[in-house]
């Protein structure tokens, strides 16, 4: 077969050597390939799309995912027009995933003008998946102080039976499609209802309505529970809460106040969100934060952003959902996202994923599990299993097996 020279000495070692030198590109490829296990991507589509895109070519990276999403969306539309709903649903889901990658890719462009149009392409494809999937799905509105949060209730069937229900809390930048391959599909296959929603600072709430993050996620989760306990198809004794990525902070924060969940999964556990921001700051910058020296901190940060375009891009992407102005004020806002004084209040049994090579919050899964008063099962995921890195991007079936076996056993005791 034809061969193309690779920067790898041995291309089969891409798992360990990396698909790209750019960490963000590499991690996104791993996420995309892992999603193939649940039909949210096709491995060949992913690999053929990235093949011509060079490291750090942000424009080409964005355009590649837009082109792939557009092509797969056209395949979905063609199948839907002919009444082939299974084929249509599969393609709509893949298109939604590819557009979601493009949404995140806007962070690397010189302008964010493409952010809202690209998000709307993603959400349109997702909603067409909802319309054509064989699962029973209901769109819901969850009461919230700034207007309702949009959500979806997926059911394994439309029989109306009372079922255990898996409520999913997304991370800081994840799309709904990422939840599909991070537990939703696995939960449905095991007979759970699944609830997904956009909370403050997430997806439509941020991009369409400019509603930002908040640390006190109990104000978000409790209205979700209130909606669910009123439904006849929900077994209220078997509610489970799941949090992925930064959701691994929001879920335990909510559990310190909301005690109607029978079990929860943290993927991974997060005790202090700000460490992923400040962990590489020099000591003098930390002192400026501690001393309240806004002027000097903002000056030094602005200088650093001028030196590194990549750093400036990453800052803009990560800071947007906090809806604050200025470097100092943004970091001080992020510092509010910690579980100080709250871990002892959590009495919900926990499954805590602990991946090797965790990039953002290393060590915090075990720290959290050791500190809570509830029973906490820590599940180690290793590189030898193909399950390292944040949220085990290429080992989601293994993750499903472990967390749902634990969850099934835990809920059976109710």
Coordinates of C-alpha atoms in Angstrom, one line a residue:
X1 CA 0.0 0.0 0.0
X2 CA 1.2 3.6 -0.6
X3 CA 3.0 5.1 2.4
X4 CA 3.4 8.7 3.5
X5 CA 6.5 9.7 5.5
X6 CA 5.7 10.3 9.1
X7 CA 7.4 12.4 11.8
X8 CA 7.2 9.2 13.9
X9 CA 10.0 6.6 13.5
X10 CA 7.3 4.0 14.0
X11 CA 3.8 5.2 13.1
X12 CA 2.2 2.3 15.0
X13 CA 3.4 4.0 18.1
X14 CA 1.1 7.0 17.7
X15 CA -0.7 6.1 21.0
X16 CA 2.4 6.7 23.0
X17 CA 4.3 9.2 20.8
X18 CA 1.2 11.3 20.0
X19 CA -0.8 12.0 16.9
X20 CA 0.5 15.6 17.0
X21 CA 3.1 17.6 18.9
X22 CA 0.4 20.2 19.6
X23 CA -1.2 18.9 22.9
X24 CA -4.6 20.2 22.0
X25 CA -4.6 18.7 18.6
X26 CA -3.4 15.4 20.0
X27 CA -6.0 15.2 22.7
X28 CA -8.8 16.1 20.4
X29 CA -7.8 13.2 18.1
X30 CA -7.8 10.8 21.0
X31 CA -11.3 12.0 22.0
X32 CA -12.5 11.6 18.5
X33 CA -11.1 8.1 18.1
X34 CA -12.5 7.0 21.4
X35 CA -16.0 8.2 20.5
X36 CA -16.0 5.8 17.5
X37 CA -16.9 3.0 20.0
X38 CA -20.3 4.5 20.4
X39 CA -20.9 5.6 16.8
X40 CA -20.2 9.3 17.5
X41 CA -17.4 9.2 15.0
X42 CA -15.9 6.9 12.4
X43 CA -12.1 6.2 12.9
X44 CA -11.5 6.4 9.2
X45 CA -13.2 9.7 8.9
X46 CA -11.1 11.1 11.7
X47 CA -7.8 9.8 10.5
X48 CA -8.3 10.8 6.9
X49 CA -9.4 14.3 8.0
X50 CA -6.3 15.0 10.1
X51 CA -3.8 13.4 7.6
X52 CA -3.2 16.6 5.6
X53 CA -3.3 19.0 8.6
X54 CA 0.1 20.1 10.0
X55 CA 0.9 20.8 13.6
X56 CA -0.3 24.2 14.8
X57 CA -2.1 25.1 11.5
X58 CA -5.2 26.3 13.3
X59 CA -6.9 27.5 10.2
X60 CA -6.5 24.2 8.4
X61 CA -7.6 22.3 11.5
X62 CA -10.8 24.3 11.8
X63 CA -11.6 24.0 8.1
X64 CA -10.9 20.3 8.1
X65 CA -13.5 19.6 10.7
X66 CA -16.0 22.0 9.1
X67 CA -15.6 20.2 5.8
X68 CA -16.0 16.8 7.4
X69 CA -19.1 17.8 9.4
X70 CA -20.7 19.3 6.3
X71 CA -20.0 16.2 4.2
X72 CA -21.4 13.9 6.8
X73 CA -24.4 16.1 7.5
X74 CA -25.3 15.9 3.7
X75 CA -25.1 12.1 4.0
X76 CA -27.5 12.2 6.9
X77 CA -29.9 14.5 5.1
X78 CA -29.9 12.2 2.1
X79 CA -30.7 9.2 4.2
X80 CA -33.5 11.1 6.1
X81 CA -35.1 12.2 2.9
X82 CA -35.5 8.5 1.9
X83 CA -36.8 7.4 5.3
X84 CA -33.6 5.6 6.3
X85 CA -33.8 6.8 9.9
X86 CA -31.1 4.5 11.3
X87 CA -28.5 5.6 8.8
X88 CA -29.6 9.2 9.2
X89 CA -29.3 9.1 13.0
X90 CA -25.9 7.6 12.8
X91 CA -24.7 10.3 10.4
X92 CA -26.3 13.2 12.2
X93 CA -24.5 12.1 15.4
X94 CA -21.2 11.9 13.7
X95 CA -21.7 15.3 12.0
X96 CA -22.6 16.8 15.3
X97 CA -19.4 15.5 16.8
X98 CA -17.3 16.9 14.0
X99 CA -18.9 20.3 14.2
X100 CA -18.4 20.2 18.0
X101 CA -14.6 19.8 17.4
X102 CA -14.8 22.7 15.0
X103 CA -16.5 24.8 17.8
X104 CA -13.5 24.2 20.1
X105 CA -11.2 24.9 17.2
X106 CA -12.4 28.4 16.9
X107 CA -10.2 29.1 19.9
X108 CA -7.2 28.8 17.6
X109 CA -8.4 31.3 15.0
X110 CA -7.6 35.0 15.0
X111 CA -11.2 35.9 15.5
X112 CA -14.2 34.2 17.2
X113 CA -16.6 35.3 14.5
X114 CA -17.1 31.7 13.6
X115 CA -18.0 30.6 17.1
X116 CA -21.8 31.1 17.1
X117 CA -22.4 30.0 13.4
X118 CA -20.3 26.8 14.1
X119 CA -22.1 26.1 17.3
X120 CA -25.4 26.3 15.5
X121 CA -24.2 23.8 12.9
X122 CA -23.4 21.5 15.7
X123 CA -26.6 21.9 17.6
X124 CA -28.7 21.6 14.4
X125 CA -27.0 18.2 13.6
X126 CA -27.5 17.1 17.2
X127 CA -31.2 18.0 17.2
X128 CA -31.7 16.0 13.9
X129 CA -30.0 13.1 15.7
X130 CA -32.6 13.4 18.4
X131 CA -35.4 13.5 15.9
X132 CA -34.2 10.3 14.1
X133 CA -32.7 8.1 16.8
X134 CA -34.6 4.9 17.7
X135 CA -34.4 5.9 21.4
X136 CA -37.4 7.6 23.0
X137 CA -36.3 11.2 23.5
X138 CA -38.1 14.2 25.1
X139 CA -36.9 17.7 25.1
X140 CA -37.4 19.4 28.4
X141 CA -37.0 22.9 29.9
X142 CA -35.5 23.0 33.4
X143 CA -36.5 26.0 35.5
X144 CA -33.5 28.3 36.2
X145 CA -33.3 31.8 37.5
X146 CA -32.1 33.3 34.2
X147 CA -34.6 31.4 32.1
X148 CA -34.9 27.7 31.6
X149 CA -32.0 25.4 30.8
X150 CA -32.5 23.2 27.8
X151 CA -32.4 19.5 28.3
X152 CA -33.1 16.1 26.9
X153 CA -34.5 12.9 28.5
X154 CA -33.5 9.8 26.7
X155 CA -35.3 6.5 27.5
X156 CA -34.3 3.0 26.4
X157 CA -37.9 2.5 25.2
X158 CA -41.2 4.4 25.3
X159 CA -42.9 2.0 27.6
X160 CA -43.1 4.5 30.4
X161 CA -41.6 2.1 33.0
X162 CA -40.0 3.6 36.1
X163 CA -36.3 3.3 35.6
X164 CA -33.0 4.3 37.3
X165 CA -31.9 7.6 35.8
X166 CA -28.4 8.8 34.9
X167 CA -28.1 12.6 35.1
X168 CA -25.0 13.9 33.2
X169 CA -23.1 17.1 34.0
X170 CA -20.8 18.2 31.3
X171 CA -17.4 19.9 31.7
X172 CA -16.2 23.4 30.9
X173 CA -16.3 23.1 27.1
X174 CA -17.9 19.7 26.2
X175 CA -20.7 19.4 23.7
X176 CA -23.7 17.1 24.2
X177 CA -22.2 14.7 21.7
X178 CA -19.3 14.2 24.1
X179 CA -21.7 13.0 26.7
X180 CA -23.2 10.5 24.3
X181 CA -19.9 8.6 24.1
X182 CA -19.0 9.3 27.8
X183 CA -21.8 7.4 29.4
X184 CA -25.1 8.2 27.7
X185 CA -25.0 5.4 25.2
X186 CA -23.8 2.9 27.8
X187 CA -26.4 3.9 30.3
X188 CA -29.2 3.4 27.7
X189 CA -27.9 0.0 26.8
X190 CA -28.1 -1.0 30.5
X191 CA -31.7 0.2 30.9
X192 CA -31.2 3.7 32.4
X193 CA -33.0 6.8 31.5
X194 CA -30.4 9.5 30.6
X195 CA -30.7 13.2 31.3
X196 CA -28.5 15.8 29.5
X197 CA -28.7 19.5 29.7
X198 CA -26.8 22.8 29.2
X199 CA -26.0 24.4 32.5
X200 CA -24.8 28.0 33.0
X201 CA -21.6 28.6 31.0
X202 CA -22.1 25.6 28.9
X203 CA -22.8 25.5 25.2
X204 CA -26.2 27.2 24.3
X205 CA -26.4 28.9 27.7
X206 CA -23.1 30.6 27.0
X207 CA -23.0 31.0 23.2
X208 CA -26.7 31.9 22.7
X209 CA -27.5 33.6 26.0
X210 CA -24.2 34.8 27.5
X211 CA -24.9 33.1 30.8
X212 CA -21.6 32.2 32.5
X213 CA -20.3 29.6 34.9
X214 CA -21.1 29.6 38.6
X215 CA -19.4 27.5 41.3
X216 CA -22.5 26.7 43.4
X217 CA -23.8 24.0 41.2
X218 CA -26.4 22.9 43.7
X219 CA -28.4 25.8 42.3
X220 CA -28.3 24.1 38.9
X221 CA -28.7 20.4 39.9
X222 CA -31.5 20.8 42.4
X223 CA -33.9 22.1 39.8
X224 CA -33.0 19.1 37.6
X225 CA -33.9 16.8 40.5
X226 CA -37.1 18.6 41.1
X227 CA -38.2 18.0 37.5
X228 CA -37.2 14.3 37.6
X229 CA -38.9 13.4 40.9
X230 CA -42.2 14.6 39.4
X231 CA -41.9 12.2 36.4
X232 CA -43.7 8.8 36.5
X233 CA -40.9 7.2 34.4
X234 CA -38.2 7.9 37.0
X235 CA -37.4 5.6 39.9
X236 CA -36.6 8.4 42.4
X237 CA -34.8 5.9 44.7
X238 CA -32.3 5.2 41.9
X239 CA -31.0 8.6 40.8
X240 CA -27.4 8.7 39.8
X241 CA -25.3 11.8 39.0
X242 CA -22.3 11.9 36.6
X243 CA -19.7 14.6 36.1
X244 CA -17.0 14.6 33.5
X245 CA -14.0 16.9 33.4
X246 CA -14.8 20.1 35.3
X247 CA -18.1 18.4 36.0
X248 CA -15.9 16.4 38.5
X249 CA -15.9 19.6 40.6
X250 CA -19.5 20.6 40.0
X251 CA -21.0 17.2 41.0
X252 CA -19.4 16.9 44.4
X253 CA -20.1 20.6 45.1
X254 CA -23.8 19.9 44.4
X255 CA -23.8 16.7 46.4
X256 CA -22.7 18.6 49.5
X257 CA -26.1 20.2 49.5
X258 CA -28.4 18.0 47.3
X259 CA -28.8 14.5 48.9
X260 CA -31.4 12.9 46.7
X261 CA -28.9 11.0 44.6
X262 CA -28.3 7.4 45.4
X263 CA -24.9 7.3 43.8
X264 CA -22.5 9.5 41.7
X265 CA -19.6 9.1 39.3
X266 CA -16.7 11.6 39.1
X267 CA -14.7 11.4 35.9
X268 CA -12.3 12.5 37.4
X269 CA -12.6 14.0 40.9
X270 CA -11.7 17.7 41.1
X271 CA -11.1 19.4 44.4
X272 CA -9.7 22.8 43.2
X273 CA -10.3 23.9 39.6
X274 CA -7.8 26.8 39.8
X275 CA -4.8 24.6 40.0
X276 CA -5.1 23.8 36.3
X277 CA -4.7 27.6 35.8
X278 CA -2.2 28.6 38.4
X279 CA 0.0 25.4 38.5
X280 CA 2.5 26.8 36.1
X281 CA 2.5 30.4 37.4
X282 CA 5.8 31.5 38.9
X283 CA 5.8 32.2 42.7
X284 CA 5.8 35.9 42.3
X285 CA 2.6 35.8 40.3
X286 CA 0.9 33.7 43.0
X287 CA 2.0 36.3 45.6
X288 CA 0.4 39.0 43.5
X289 CA -2.9 37.1 43.6
X290 CA -2.6 36.4 47.3
X291 CA -1.8 40.1 48.0
X292 CA -4.5 41.4 45.7
X293 CA -2.0 43.2 43.4
X294 CA -4.4 43.5 40.4
X295 CA -2.4 46.2 38.6
X296 CA 0.9 44.4 38.5
X297 CA -0.6 41.0 37.8
X298 CA -2.6 42.3 34.9
X299 CA 0.5 44.1 33.5
X300 CA 2.7 41.0 33.7
X301 CA 0.0 38.8 32.2
X302 CA -0.5 41.2 29.3
X303 CA 3.2 41.1 28.5
X304 CA 3.1 37.3 28.5
X305 CA 0.2 37.2 26.1
X306 CA 2.1 39.5 23.7
X307 CA 5.0 37.0 23.7
X308 CA 3.0 33.9 23.1
X309 CA 0.1 33.9 20.7
X310 CA -0.8 30.3 21.7
X311 CA -1.1 31.3 25.3
X312 CA -3.3 34.2 24.4
X313 CA -5.6 31.9 22.4
X314 CA -5.8 29.4 25.2
X315 CA -6.5 32.1 27.8
X316 CA -9.4 33.6 25.7
X317 CA -10.9 30.1 25.2
X318 CA -10.7 29.1 28.9
X319 CA -11.7 32.5 30.3
X320 CA -14.8 33.1 28.2
X321 CA -17.3 31.1 30.3
X322 CA -16.4 32.9 33.5
X323 CA -17.6 36.2 32.0
X324 CA -15.2 38.4 33.9
X325 CA -12.9 41.2 32.7
X326 CA -9.2 41.3 33.3
X327 CA -6.6 38.6 34.1
X328 CA -6.6 39.1 37.8
X329 CA -10.3 39.1 38.2
X330 CA -10.7 36.0 36.1
X331 CA -8.2 34.0 38.1
X332 CA -9.7 35.2 41.4
X333 CA -13.1 34.0 40.0
X334 CA -11.7 30.6 39.1
X335 CA -10.3 30.3 42.6
X336 CA -13.8 30.2 44.0
X337 CA -14.2 26.8 42.3
X338 CA -12.9 24.6 45.2
X339 CA -14.4 22.2 47.7
X340 CA -12.9 23.7 50.9
X341 CA -15.0 22.8 53.9
X342 CA -17.5 20.8 51.8
X343 CA -16.1 17.4 51.3
X344 CA -17.2 16.2 54.7
X345 CA -20.8 17.0 53.8
X346 CA -20.9 14.5 50.9
X347 CA -22.7 11.3 51.9
X348 CA -23.5 10.0 48.5
X349 CA -21.5 6.8 47.4
X350 CA -18.9 7.8 44.8
X351 CA -17.1 6.1 41.9
X352 CA -14.0 8.2 41.2
X353 CA -12.0 7.7 38.0
X354 CA -8.3 8.2 38.5
X355 CA -6.5 8.1 35.1
X356 CA -2.7 7.9 34.8
X357 CA -1.1 11.0 33.2
X358 CA -4.0 13.2 34.2
X359 CA -3.1 16.5 32.6
X360 CA -5.3 19.0 34.4
X361 CA -5.9 17.9 38.0
X362 CA -3.3 15.2 38.9
X363 CA -3.7 13.6 42.3
X364 CA -7.1 15.2 43.0
X365 CA -9.2 12.1 42.4
X366 CA -7.5 10.3 45.4
X367 CA -7.4 13.5 47.4
X368 CA -11.2 13.9 47.1
X369 CA -11.9 10.2 47.7
X370 CA -9.8 10.3 50.9
X371 CA -11.6 13.4 52.2
X372 CA -15.3 12.6 51.7
X373 CA -17.3 11.0 54.5
X374 CA -19.1 8.8 51.9
X375 CA -18.0 5.5 50.6
X376 CA -15.7 6.2 47.6
X377 CA -14.4 3.7 45.1
X378 CA -11.3 4.9 43.3
X379 CA -10.8 3.2 39.9
X380 CA -7.3 3.5 38.5
X381 CA -7.0 3.7 34.7
X382 CA -3.5 3.1 33.2
X383 CA -1.6 3.6 30.0
X384 CA -1.0 -0.2 29.8
X385 CA -4.8 -0.5 29.4
X386 CA -4.9 2.3 26.8
X387 CA -6.8 4.3 29.4
X388 CA -4.5 7.1 30.4
X389 CA -5.0 10.8 30.1
X390 CA -7.8 13.1 31.2
X391 CA -11.2 11.3 31.1
X392 CA -9.7 8.2 29.5
X393 CA -10.4 9.4 25.9
X394 CA -9.5 6.1 24.2
X395 CA -10.9 3.7 26.7
X396 CA -14.5 4.7 27.1
X397 CA -15.9 1.2 26.8
X398 CA -13.6 0.1 29.7
X399 CA -14.7 3.2 31.6
X400 CA -18.4 2.3 31.0
X401 CA -17.8 -1.3 32.1
X402 CA -16.3 -0.3 35.4
X403 CA -18.5 2.6 36.3
X404 CA -21.8 1.0 35.3
X405 CA -20.9 -2.4 37.0
X406 CA -20.2 -0.4 40.2
X407 CA -23.4 1.7 39.7
X408 CA -25.6 -1.3 39.0
X409 CA -24.3 -3.0 42.2
X410 CA -24.7 0.2 44.3
X411 CA -28.3 0.9 43.1
X412 CA -29.3 -2.7 43.6
X413 CA -28.8 -2.2 47.3
X414 CA -31.4 0.6 47.4

